[in-house]
Amino acid sequence: MKILLCNLPTESEARDYTTREYLLVDYTKYPPLGLLAIAADVNPKHSVKVLDVIVKNMSIESTIQYIENYRPDVLGLSVVTRRLYPMHVITSRIKESLPNTKIVAGGPHINYWPDETMQLGTIDYSLPGCGEKTFPLLIDTIENGEGEELLKGIPNLLYRSSDGQIHSNSPDQTPTILDSMPFPNRRLVNLNDYYTAVDKAQMTTMYSSRGCPFHCIYCDVQEKRFCYRSAESVVDEFEEITKLGIKEIHIFDDTFNIRRQRVIDICNEVLRRGLKIRWSARSRVFPFDNEMMHLLKKAGCNRLHVGVESLDPETLKYMNKKQTLEQIQDFFKLCRDFDMETLAYFIIGFPTETSEYREKLLKRVIELGATYAFCNILFPLPKTKYYKSLLDSGVFKKDHWADFVRKPIPDFELPLPRSLQEQKALEALADDFHRGFCLRPGFFYREARKAILSPRMIRTKAKLGVQLLSMSGHK
């Protein structure tokens, strides 16, 4: 069978105001890791193709035309909620033009709304959860005639029976063992398409764990069980990636460092094998200590990405971050001591913030010594505790996300949870933050030196600099 796996175009996606628009274009292109992962264990007798419409900057219409020209037997879609409208348009058209093509939807949106997505009437199967094992089972079942007894045996699957009723299978009750999962099949995409503005060489992403046991009110991480791979499995994938000629790896975990000994074991395994590769990881600011930092640097880790979110103790408590200002300060001191680069994320817009805090935020972030920093605006993502609090308090009079999920519309925009005046002030503050951080002479000189041997890095950083300067002129 011909199997086409693709993500969805950004055209007409739901709008949000989390990240300023000038930070969303051309500075980061990550590979579609979920699609590459579910493709890895599909029986090789099938032809599997991955279409990354994001990196190709494809429209809804060009995506439809590609699918119609390819004429797959199975179309697999990775769906995020903000792109539900593009999904609905594409699947409606494909159902008309290619009625025999089976459409399977997975991804974060399906984890939250599998039944609602089936009720839209344009997909054949919803597959929430980890698809590395269940998607190949579904492919085998489709090939063998889609008998209901076979469909019933696929954990988590939602499907329609012969009478049109939607059925939902129970989840797999066996423990999740990530070491048994196949490595993503990175050979299905052009690896040269992917980069970030802070990596010197060709890069890719990977996961060493899944889930985050913390419950921050703004966060939509769905898996709250922390499942992790062994050090040997993680470094095995490191080795496979280096054989593809890739020089930099970004570990895309939600909480890479939550188990201290595992971090140490990974570093020691890299050193034992003598691997020479640069890598980075998404972490929390705690736990870290001298031994961990020493081994991380020695094993090739050159940057840690951390969600600091706030430097106000009351706001940290309000968001249920479970970290203290002292832990934040200790983390950045350790990174300075060990010459570890940092990429720090901050959020503004919490009701506990004072005007004095907002005015001094940039100065305090610079004093921390963060290598890179981004300032986002608090946004009520679906299913988060923050969004629920807006419903419970009456700020939102109805469940706007639920309405959108039932009836996707183009360019859906959630009402503001604050006054327009405050929203504009937050946008101006975020702009001032990025200008003030990125246009410092020392920052500019350091980044220019880093980019000197990378034409792509020069282009992306120069573009951001021009945009920030242009904004400054129109302030």
Short mmCIF file of C-alpha atoms in Angstrom, two decimals:
data_model
loop_
_atom_site.label_atom_id
_atom_site.label_comp_id
_atom_site.label_asym_id
_atom_site.label_seq_id
_atom_site.Cartn_x
_atom_site.Cartn_y
_atom_site.Cartn_z
CA MET A 1 0.00 0.00 0.00
CA LYS A 2 0.99 3.64 -0.48
CA ILE A 3 1.06 5.50 2.83
CA LEU A 4 1.39 9.28 3.02
CA LEU A 5 2.07 10.91 6.39
CA CYS A 6 1.86 14.67 6.71
CA ASN A 7 1.42 17.56 9.09
CA LEU A 8 -0.89 20.48 8.38
CA PRO A 9 -0.41 23.93 6.82
CA THR A 10 -0.51 27.09 8.91
CA GLU A 11 -2.94 28.83 6.54
CA SER A 12 -6.16 29.84 8.38
CA GLU A 13 -4.93 28.30 11.65
CA ALA A 14 -6.34 29.52 14.96
CA ARG A 15 -4.64 32.71 16.05
CA ASP A 16 -2.94 33.25 19.37
CA TYR A 17 -0.81 35.95 20.92
CA THR A 18 1.65 33.84 22.86
CA THR A 19 4.74 34.48 20.74
CA ARG A 20 5.38 37.67 18.80
CA GLU A 21 5.05 37.13 15.04
CA TYR A 22 8.60 38.17 14.18
CA LEU A 23 9.89 35.23 16.22
CA LEU A 24 7.81 32.65 14.35
CA VAL A 25 9.26 32.97 10.84
CA ASP A 26 12.37 31.19 9.60
CA TYR A 27 14.32 30.98 12.86
CA THR A 28 13.52 27.37 13.74
CA LYS A 29 12.58 24.42 11.55
CA TYR A 30 12.21 21.18 13.50
CA PRO A 31 11.65 17.81 11.78
CA PRO A 32 8.18 16.17 12.13
CA LEU A 33 9.45 13.70 14.72
CA GLY A 34 6.06 12.12 15.46
CA LEU A 35 5.48 11.22 11.81
CA LEU A 36 8.99 9.83 11.46
CA ALA A 37 8.46 7.75 14.60
CA ILE A 38 5.17 6.12 13.55
CA ALA A 39 6.65 5.35 10.13
CA ALA A 40 9.60 3.46 11.59
CA ASP A 41 7.85 0.14 12.34
CA VAL A 42 5.52 -0.02 9.34
CA ASN A 43 6.09 -3.21 7.38
CA PRO A 44 8.73 -2.42 4.72
CA LYS A 45 6.58 -3.99 2.01
CA HIS A 46 4.51 -0.80 2.13
CA SER A 47 5.64 2.46 0.54
CA VAL A 48 5.81 5.22 3.18
CA LYS A 49 6.26 8.88 2.30
CA VAL A 50 6.44 11.85 4.71
CA LEU A 51 5.28 15.27 3.53
CA ASP A 52 6.37 18.14 5.79
CA VAL A 53 4.09 20.93 4.62
CA ILE A 54 5.48 23.31 7.25
CA VAL A 55 9.06 23.24 6.01
CA LYS A 56 7.79 23.45 2.42
CA ASN A 57 5.50 26.38 3.33
CA MET A 58 2.54 24.78 1.56
CA SER A 59 -0.99 26.18 1.48
CA ILE A 60 -4.19 24.24 2.07
CA GLU A 61 -4.81 24.04 -1.68
CA SER A 62 -1.27 22.92 -2.57
CA THR A 63 -1.46 20.25 0.16
CA ILE A 64 -4.72 18.93 -1.28
CA GLN A 65 -3.27 18.88 -4.79
CA TYR A 66 -0.19 16.98 -3.59
CA ILE A 67 -2.35 14.34 -1.86
CA GLU A 68 -4.64 13.99 -4.88
CA ASN A 69 -1.67 13.57 -7.21
CA TYR A 70 -0.01 11.00 -4.94
CA ARG A 71 -3.27 9.04 -4.41
CA PRO A 72 -2.31 7.25 -1.18
CA ASP A 73 -4.14 4.20 0.12
CA VAL A 74 -3.70 5.59 3.64
CA LEU A 75 -3.34 9.24 4.62
CA GLY A 76 -1.99 9.81 8.14
CA LEU A 77 -2.29 13.31 9.63
CA SER A 78 -0.59 14.81 12.66
CA VAL A 79 -3.12 17.25 14.11
CA VAL A 80 -2.67 20.13 16.53
CA THR A 81 -5.76 22.02 17.68
CA ARG A 82 -4.82 25.36 16.16
CA ARG A 83 -4.74 23.68 12.72
CA LEU A 84 -8.05 21.89 13.02
CA TYR A 85 -9.64 24.05 10.32
CA PRO A 86 -6.95 23.18 7.70
CA MET A 87 -7.38 19.52 8.67
CA HIS A 88 -11.15 19.69 8.19
CA VAL A 89 -10.89 21.37 4.78
CA ILE A 90 -8.23 18.94 3.55
CA THR A 91 -9.99 15.79 4.77
CA SER A 92 -13.37 16.94 3.40
CA ARG A 93 -11.88 17.48 -0.04
CA ILE A 94 -9.88 14.24 -0.01
CA LYS A 95 -12.96 12.25 1.01
CA GLU A 96 -14.71 13.62 -2.09
CA SER A 97 -11.85 13.16 -4.56
CA LEU A 98 -10.29 9.97 -3.15
CA PRO A 99 -13.15 8.12 -1.40
CA ASN A 100 -11.13 4.90 -1.08
CA THR A 101 -8.24 6.57 0.77
CA LYS A 102 -8.35 5.76 4.48
CA ILE A 103 -7.67 8.82 6.65
CA VAL A 104 -6.05 8.36 10.06
CA ALA A 105 -5.66 11.26 12.51
CA GLY A 106 -3.24 11.36 15.44
CA GLY A 107 -1.25 13.94 17.35
CA PRO A 108 -1.91 16.26 20.32
CA HIS A 109 -5.39 17.33 19.23
CA ILE A 110 -6.52 13.73 18.90
CA ASN A 111 -5.26 12.99 22.42
CA TYR A 112 -7.73 15.57 23.76
CA TRP A 113 -10.64 15.27 21.32
CA PRO A 114 -10.59 11.88 19.55
CA ASP A 115 -14.37 11.40 19.52
CA GLU A 116 -15.16 14.99 18.54
CA THR A 117 -12.73 14.72 15.62
CA MET A 118 -14.44 11.53 14.44
CA GLN A 119 -17.81 13.29 14.65
CA LEU A 120 -16.64 15.85 12.09
CA GLY A 121 -17.24 13.00 9.65
CA THR A 122 -14.18 13.35 7.43
CA ILE A 123 -11.74 10.86 8.95
CA ASP A 124 -11.90 7.09 9.25
CA TYR A 125 -9.77 6.52 12.34
CA SER A 126 -8.60 8.46 15.38
CA LEU A 127 -5.49 7.11 17.04
CA PRO A 128 -4.64 8.91 20.31
CA GLY A 129 -1.59 8.09 22.39
CA CYS A 130 1.75 6.71 21.28
CA GLY A 131 1.35 5.58 17.68
CA GLU A 132 4.72 3.86 17.17
CA LYS A 133 3.19 0.45 17.85
CA THR A 134 -0.52 0.99 17.14
CA PHE A 135 -0.19 2.69 13.74
CA PRO A 136 1.65 -0.28 12.14
CA LEU A 137 -1.08 -2.56 13.59
CA LEU A 138 -3.74 -0.39 11.96
CA ILE A 139 -1.90 -0.50 8.63
CA ASP A 140 -1.86 -4.29 8.76
CA THR A 141 -5.57 -4.32 9.61
CA ILE A 142 -6.46 -1.99 6.73
CA GLU A 143 -4.49 -4.20 4.37
CA ASN A 144 -6.38 -7.25 5.60
CA GLY A 145 -9.85 -5.82 5.05
CA GLU A 146 -10.58 -3.79 8.21
CA GLY A 147 -12.51 -6.54 9.95
CA GLU A 148 -14.13 -5.36 13.17
CA GLU A 149 -12.58 -8.13 15.24
CA LEU A 150 -9.14 -6.99 14.10
CA LEU A 151 -9.98 -3.33 14.70
CA LYS A 152 -11.13 -4.15 18.25
CA GLY A 153 -7.66 -5.45 19.02
CA ILE A 154 -5.86 -2.14 18.43
CA PRO A 155 -5.48 -0.21 21.72
CA ASN A 156 -6.84 3.37 21.85
CA LEU A 157 -8.27 3.21 18.32
CA LEU A 158 -11.54 4.98 17.45
CA TYR A 159 -13.35 3.64 14.37
CA ARG A 160 -16.79 3.30 12.81
CA SER A 161 -18.55 -0.01 12.75
CA SER A 162 -20.58 -1.18 9.76
CA ASP A 163 -23.69 0.56 11.16
CA GLY A 164 -21.85 3.90 11.33
CA GLN A 165 -21.47 3.97 15.11
CA ILE A 166 -18.20 5.28 16.57
CA HIS A 167 -16.39 2.78 18.77
CA SER A 168 -13.50 3.54 21.12
CA ASN A 169 -11.07 0.81 22.16
CA SER A 170 -9.57 0.68 25.65
CA PRO A 171 -6.00 1.87 26.18
CA ASP A 172 -3.18 -0.64 26.38
CA GLN A 173 -2.74 -1.50 30.07
CA THR A 174 0.83 -2.74 29.73
CA PRO A 175 3.51 -0.35 31.02
CA THR A 176 5.05 1.99 28.45
CA ILE A 177 8.62 0.86 27.77
CA LEU A 178 10.26 3.49 25.61
CA ASP A 179 13.37 1.40 24.99
CA SER A 180 11.21 -0.91 22.87
CA MET A 181 10.11 1.92 20.58
CA PRO A 182 11.82 2.20 17.19
CA PHE A 183 14.00 5.20 16.42
CA PRO A 184 12.34 7.73 14.11
CA ASN A 185 13.05 7.03 10.44
CA ARG A 186 14.89 10.27 9.65
CA ARG A 187 15.75 9.06 6.16
CA LEU A 188 12.18 9.89 5.08
CA VAL A 189 12.89 13.65 5.04
CA ASN A 190 15.59 15.92 3.69
CA LEU A 191 17.71 16.49 6.78
CA ASN A 192 19.15 19.69 5.32
CA ASP A 193 15.73 21.35 5.68
CA TYR A 194 15.99 21.54 9.47
CA TYR A 195 17.90 24.03 11.58
CA THR A 196 17.70 26.60 14.36
CA ALA A 197 19.19 30.07 14.53
CA VAL A 198 21.37 29.05 17.49
CA ASP A 199 22.89 25.84 16.09
CA LYS A 200 26.04 26.06 13.98
CA ALA A 201 25.74 22.75 12.13
CA GLN A 202 23.03 20.48 10.77
CA MET A 203 20.71 19.47 13.62
CA THR A 204 17.85 17.18 14.48
CA THR A 205 15.62 16.48 17.46
CA MET A 206 14.94 13.39 19.58
CA TYR A 207 13.18 12.34 22.76
CA SER A 208 14.86 10.65 25.71
CA SER A 209 11.69 10.71 27.83
CA ARG A 210 8.01 11.54 27.65
CA GLY A 211 5.70 13.33 29.99
CA CYS A 212 5.94 15.85 32.78
CA PRO A 213 4.59 15.15 36.28
CA PHE A 214 4.17 18.84 37.11
CA HIS A 215 0.89 20.73 36.77
CA CYS A 216 1.62 24.32 35.74
CA ILE A 217 -1.68 26.11 35.14
CA TYR A 218 -0.74 27.47 31.69
CA CYS A 219 0.77 24.30 30.20
CA ASP A 220 -0.91 21.86 27.81
CA VAL A 221 1.56 18.97 28.12
CA GLN A 222 -0.89 16.07 28.10
CA GLU A 223 1.13 13.17 29.47
CA LYS A 224 1.62 13.46 33.23
CA ARG A 225 3.38 10.13 33.67
CA PHE A 226 7.13 10.49 33.32
CA CYS A 227 8.44 7.64 31.15
CA TYR A 228 12.10 7.53 30.25
CA ARG A 229 14.60 5.62 28.16
CA SER A 230 17.74 3.97 29.45
CA ALA A 231 21.07 5.68 28.95
CA GLU A 232 22.09 2.93 26.54
CA SER A 233 19.01 3.47 24.37
CA VAL A 234 19.49 7.25 24.31
CA VAL A 235 23.13 6.99 23.27
CA ASP A 236 22.30 4.30 20.71
CA GLU A 237 20.12 6.90 19.00
CA PHE A 238 22.91 9.47 19.34
CA GLU A 239 25.14 7.07 17.42
CA GLU A 240 22.55 6.44 14.72
CA ILE A 241 22.09 10.18 14.27
CA THR A 242 25.84 10.78 13.89
CA LYS A 243 25.93 8.15 11.13
CA LEU A 244 23.51 10.37 9.18
CA GLY A 245 26.11 13.15 9.25
CA ILE A 246 24.23 15.25 11.80
CA LYS A 247 26.42 17.24 14.16
CA GLU A 248 23.93 18.69 16.66
CA ILE A 249 21.02 17.12 18.56
CA HIS A 250 18.29 18.86 20.53
CA ILE A 251 16.65 16.60 23.12
CA PHE A 252 13.01 17.62 22.96
CA ASP A 253 11.94 16.27 26.36
CA ASP A 254 9.56 18.19 28.59
CA THR A 255 11.76 17.54 31.63
CA PHE A 256 15.09 15.99 30.65
CA ASN A 257 16.76 16.33 34.06
CA ILE A 258 13.97 15.17 36.35
CA ARG A 259 15.96 12.05 37.30
CA ARG A 260 19.47 13.12 38.24
CA GLN A 261 21.11 9.71 37.98
CA ARG A 262 19.73 9.13 34.49
CA VAL A 263 21.38 12.35 33.28
CA ILE A 264 24.68 11.23 34.78
CA ASP A 265 24.31 7.77 33.21
CA ILE A 266 23.65 9.27 29.76
CA CYS A 267 26.73 11.48 30.02
CA ASN A 268 28.92 8.62 31.18
CA GLU A 269 27.66 6.42 28.33
CA VAL A 270 28.52 9.12 25.76
CA LEU A 271 32.00 9.39 27.26
CA ARG A 272 32.47 5.61 27.42
CA ARG A 273 31.73 5.30 23.69
CA GLY A 274 33.90 8.29 22.81
CA LEU A 275 31.11 10.02 20.88
CA LYS A 276 31.91 13.51 19.62
CA ILE A 277 28.66 15.41 19.14
CA ARG A 278 27.09 18.65 20.33
CA TRP A 279 23.71 18.39 21.98
CA SER A 280 21.22 20.40 24.00
CA ALA A 281 18.17 19.57 26.10
CA ARG A 282 14.93 21.04 27.42
CA SER A 283 15.01 20.94 31.21
CA ARG A 284 13.81 22.43 34.46
CA VAL A 285 16.11 24.67 36.48
CA PHE A 286 16.26 22.02 39.23
CA PRO A 287 17.86 19.55 39.88
CA PHE A 288 21.34 20.52 38.68
CA ASP A 289 24.63 20.49 40.54
CA ASN A 290 28.40 20.69 39.93
CA GLU A 291 28.78 17.01 39.07
CA MET A 292 25.92 17.07 36.56
CA MET A 293 27.16 20.25 34.87
CA HIS A 294 30.73 18.96 34.67
CA LEU A 295 29.60 15.71 33.02
CA LEU A 296 27.12 17.44 30.71
CA LYS A 297 29.82 19.74 29.34
CA LYS A 298 32.32 16.90 29.05
CA ALA A 299 29.78 14.75 27.17
CA GLY A 300 29.07 17.46 24.58
CA CYS A 301 25.99 19.21 25.98
CA ASN A 302 26.44 22.88 25.13
CA ARG A 303 23.03 24.42 25.87
CA LEU A 304 20.08 23.96 28.24
CA HIS A 305 16.60 25.25 27.42
CA VAL A 306 14.59 26.07 30.54
CA GLY A 307 11.11 27.40 31.23
CA VAL A 308 11.88 29.96 33.90
CA GLU A 309 8.56 31.73 33.21
CA SER A 310 8.80 34.26 36.05
CA LEU A 311 11.22 35.86 38.50
CA ASP A 312 8.41 36.82 40.89
CA PRO A 313 7.91 34.36 43.80
CA GLU A 314 4.17 35.05 44.03
CA THR A 315 3.68 34.45 40.33
CA LEU A 316 5.70 31.20 40.49
CA LYS A 317 3.29 30.02 43.20
CA TYR A 318 0.24 31.21 41.25
CA MET A 319 1.26 29.25 38.15
CA ASN A 320 2.09 26.17 40.30
CA LYS A 321 5.59 26.03 38.80
CA LYS A 322 7.10 24.18 41.77
CA GLN A 323 10.39 26.04 41.54
CA THR A 324 11.81 28.91 43.58
CA LEU A 325 13.65 32.09 42.74
CA GLU A 326 16.68 30.72 44.59
CA GLN A 327 16.69 27.59 42.38
CA ILE A 328 16.52 29.79 39.29
CA GLN A 329 19.44 31.91 40.44
CA ASP A 330 21.49 28.84 41.41
CA PHE A 331 20.88 27.28 37.98
CA PHE A 332 22.16 30.30 36.06
CA LYS A 333 25.18 30.63 38.35
CA LEU A 334 26.06 26.99 37.66
CA CYS A 335 25.70 27.57 33.93
CA ARG A 336 27.96 30.62 34.08
CA ASP A 337 30.55 28.69 36.12
CA PHE A 338 30.62 25.85 33.58
CA ASP A 339 30.25 28.01 30.46
CA MET A 340 26.94 26.32 29.63
CA GLU A 341 24.75 28.23 27.19
CA THR A 342 21.14 28.78 28.23
CA LEU A 343 17.91 29.54 26.40
CA ALA A 344 15.36 30.87 28.89
CA TYR A 345 11.63 31.27 28.35
CA PHE A 346 9.54 33.80 30.25
CA ILE A 347 5.79 34.48 30.35
CA ILE A 348 4.17 37.81 31.13
CA GLY A 349 0.50 38.53 31.75
CA PHE A 350 -0.20 36.75 35.03
CA PRO A 351 -2.57 38.71 37.30
CA THR A 352 -0.07 38.55 40.17
CA GLU A 353 2.53 40.65 38.32
CA THR A 354 3.09 44.26 39.32
CA SER A 355 3.99 47.08 36.95
CA GLU A 356 7.33 47.37 38.76
CA TYR A 357 8.09 43.68 38.08
CA ARG A 358 7.31 44.07 34.39
CA GLU A 359 9.43 47.21 34.08
CA LYS A 360 12.47 45.53 35.65
CA LEU A 361 12.15 42.12 34.00
CA LEU A 362 14.61 42.70 31.14
CA LYS A 363 17.28 44.08 33.47
CA ARG A 364 16.89 41.10 35.82
CA VAL A 365 17.06 38.57 32.97
CA ILE A 366 20.26 40.16 31.67
CA GLU A 367 21.71 40.05 35.19
CA LEU A 368 20.95 36.30 35.36
CA GLY A 369 23.30 35.80 32.42
CA ALA A 370 20.92 33.94 30.10
CA THR A 371 22.55 33.39 26.70
CA TYR A 372 19.21 33.66 24.89
CA ALA A 373 15.81 34.68 26.24
CA PHE A 374 12.27 34.80 24.90
CA CYS A 375 9.30 36.58 26.42
CA ASN A 376 5.86 35.14 25.67
CA ILE A 377 2.39 36.39 26.65
CA LEU A 378 0.10 34.24 28.78
CA PHE A 379 -2.50 32.59 26.56
CA PRO A 380 -5.39 30.27 27.58
CA LEU A 381 -4.58 27.04 25.78
CA PRO A 382 -7.37 24.45 25.69
CA LYS A 383 -7.81 22.06 28.61
CA THR A 384 -5.33 23.99 30.81
CA LYS A 385 -6.12 24.98 34.38
CA TYR A 386 -5.73 28.62 33.39
CA TYR A 387 -8.37 28.27 30.68
CA LYS A 388 -10.69 26.45 33.09
CA SER A 389 -10.27 29.25 35.65
CA LEU A 390 -11.45 31.78 33.05
CA LEU A 391 -14.56 29.68 32.47
CA ASP A 392 -15.20 29.15 36.19
CA SER A 393 -14.79 32.85 37.00
CA GLY A 394 -17.08 33.96 34.16
CA VAL A 395 -14.39 35.83 32.23
CA PHE A 396 -15.33 33.53 29.36
CA LYS A 397 -19.09 33.07 29.14
CA LYS A 398 -18.85 29.88 27.11
CA ASP A 399 -16.32 27.21 26.19
CA HIS A 400 -14.88 28.77 23.04
CA TRP A 401 -12.37 25.98 22.42
CA ALA A 402 -15.11 23.33 22.62
CA ASP A 403 -17.21 25.29 20.11
CA PHE A 404 -14.24 25.53 17.74
CA VAL A 405 -13.53 21.81 18.03
CA ARG A 406 -17.14 20.99 17.11
CA LYS A 407 -17.26 23.51 14.26
CA PRO A 408 -13.81 24.60 13.01
CA ILE A 409 -13.70 28.04 11.41
CA PRO A 410 -10.84 29.82 9.61
CA ASP A 411 -8.63 32.17 11.62
CA PHE A 412 -10.41 31.36 14.88
CA GLU A 413 -9.46 33.84 17.56
CA LEU A 414 -10.12 33.39 21.27
CA PRO A 415 -11.49 36.45 23.08
CA LEU A 416 -8.93 38.29 25.19
CA PRO A 417 -8.87 37.28 28.87
CA ARG A 418 -7.82 40.84 29.74
CA SER A 419 -8.56 44.36 28.56
CA LEU A 420 -7.36 45.44 25.11
CA GLN A 421 -5.33 48.17 26.79
CA GLU A 422 -3.44 45.64 28.95
CA GLN A 423 -2.95 43.33 25.97
CA LYS A 424 -1.35 46.15 23.97
CA ALA A 425 0.87 47.00 26.93
CA LEU A 426 2.01 43.36 27.19
CA GLU A 427 2.77 43.24 23.46
CA ALA A 428 4.81 46.43 23.76
CA LEU A 429 6.65 44.98 26.76
CA ALA A 430 7.48 41.79 24.84
CA ASP A 431 8.78 43.86 21.93
CA ASP A 432 10.89 46.02 24.25
CA PHE A 433 12.22 42.87 25.91
CA HIS A 434 13.41 41.32 22.64
CA ARG A 435 14.85 44.58 21.33
CA GLY A 436 16.63 45.27 24.59
CA PHE A 437 18.00 41.75 24.86
CA CYS A 438 19.06 41.14 21.25
CA LEU A 439 20.35 44.58 20.29
CA ARG A 440 22.91 44.87 23.08
CA PRO A 441 26.37 45.46 21.55
CA GLY A 442 27.89 42.51 23.44
CA PHE A 443 25.11 40.14 22.34
CA PHE A 444 25.29 41.34 18.75
CA TYR A 445 29.09 40.90 18.58
CA ARG A 446 29.01 37.42 20.15
CA GLU A 447 26.29 36.17 17.81
CA ALA A 448 28.06 37.62 14.76
CA ARG A 449 31.22 35.71 15.69
CA LYS A 450 29.25 32.47 16.12
CA ALA A 451 27.56 32.87 12.74
CA ILE A 452 30.66 33.74 10.74
CA LEU A 453 31.09 30.23 9.29
CA SER A 454 27.39 29.53 8.74
CA PRO A 455 25.66 31.43 5.89
CA ARG A 456 22.24 30.21 7.04
CA MET A 457 22.87 31.40 10.60
CA ILE A 458 24.06 34.77 9.29
CA ARG A 459 20.88 35.17 7.23
CA THR A 460 18.48 34.22 10.02
CA LYS A 461 20.15 36.38 12.66
CA ALA A 462 20.52 39.33 10.31
CA LYS A 463 16.82 39.08 9.44
CA LEU A 464 15.83 39.18 13.11
CA GLY A 465 18.17 42.12 13.73
CA VAL A 466 16.65 44.11 10.86
CA GLN A 467 13.13 43.40 12.10
CA LEU A 468 13.97 44.49 15.64
CA LEU A 469 15.64 47.66 14.39
CA SER A 470 12.66 48.39 12.17
CA MET A 471 10.29 47.96 15.12
CA SER A 472 12.44 50.32 17.14
CA GLY A 473 12.06 52.97 14.47
CA HIS A 474 8.26 52.72 14.62
CA LYS A 475 7.89 52.60 18.36
#
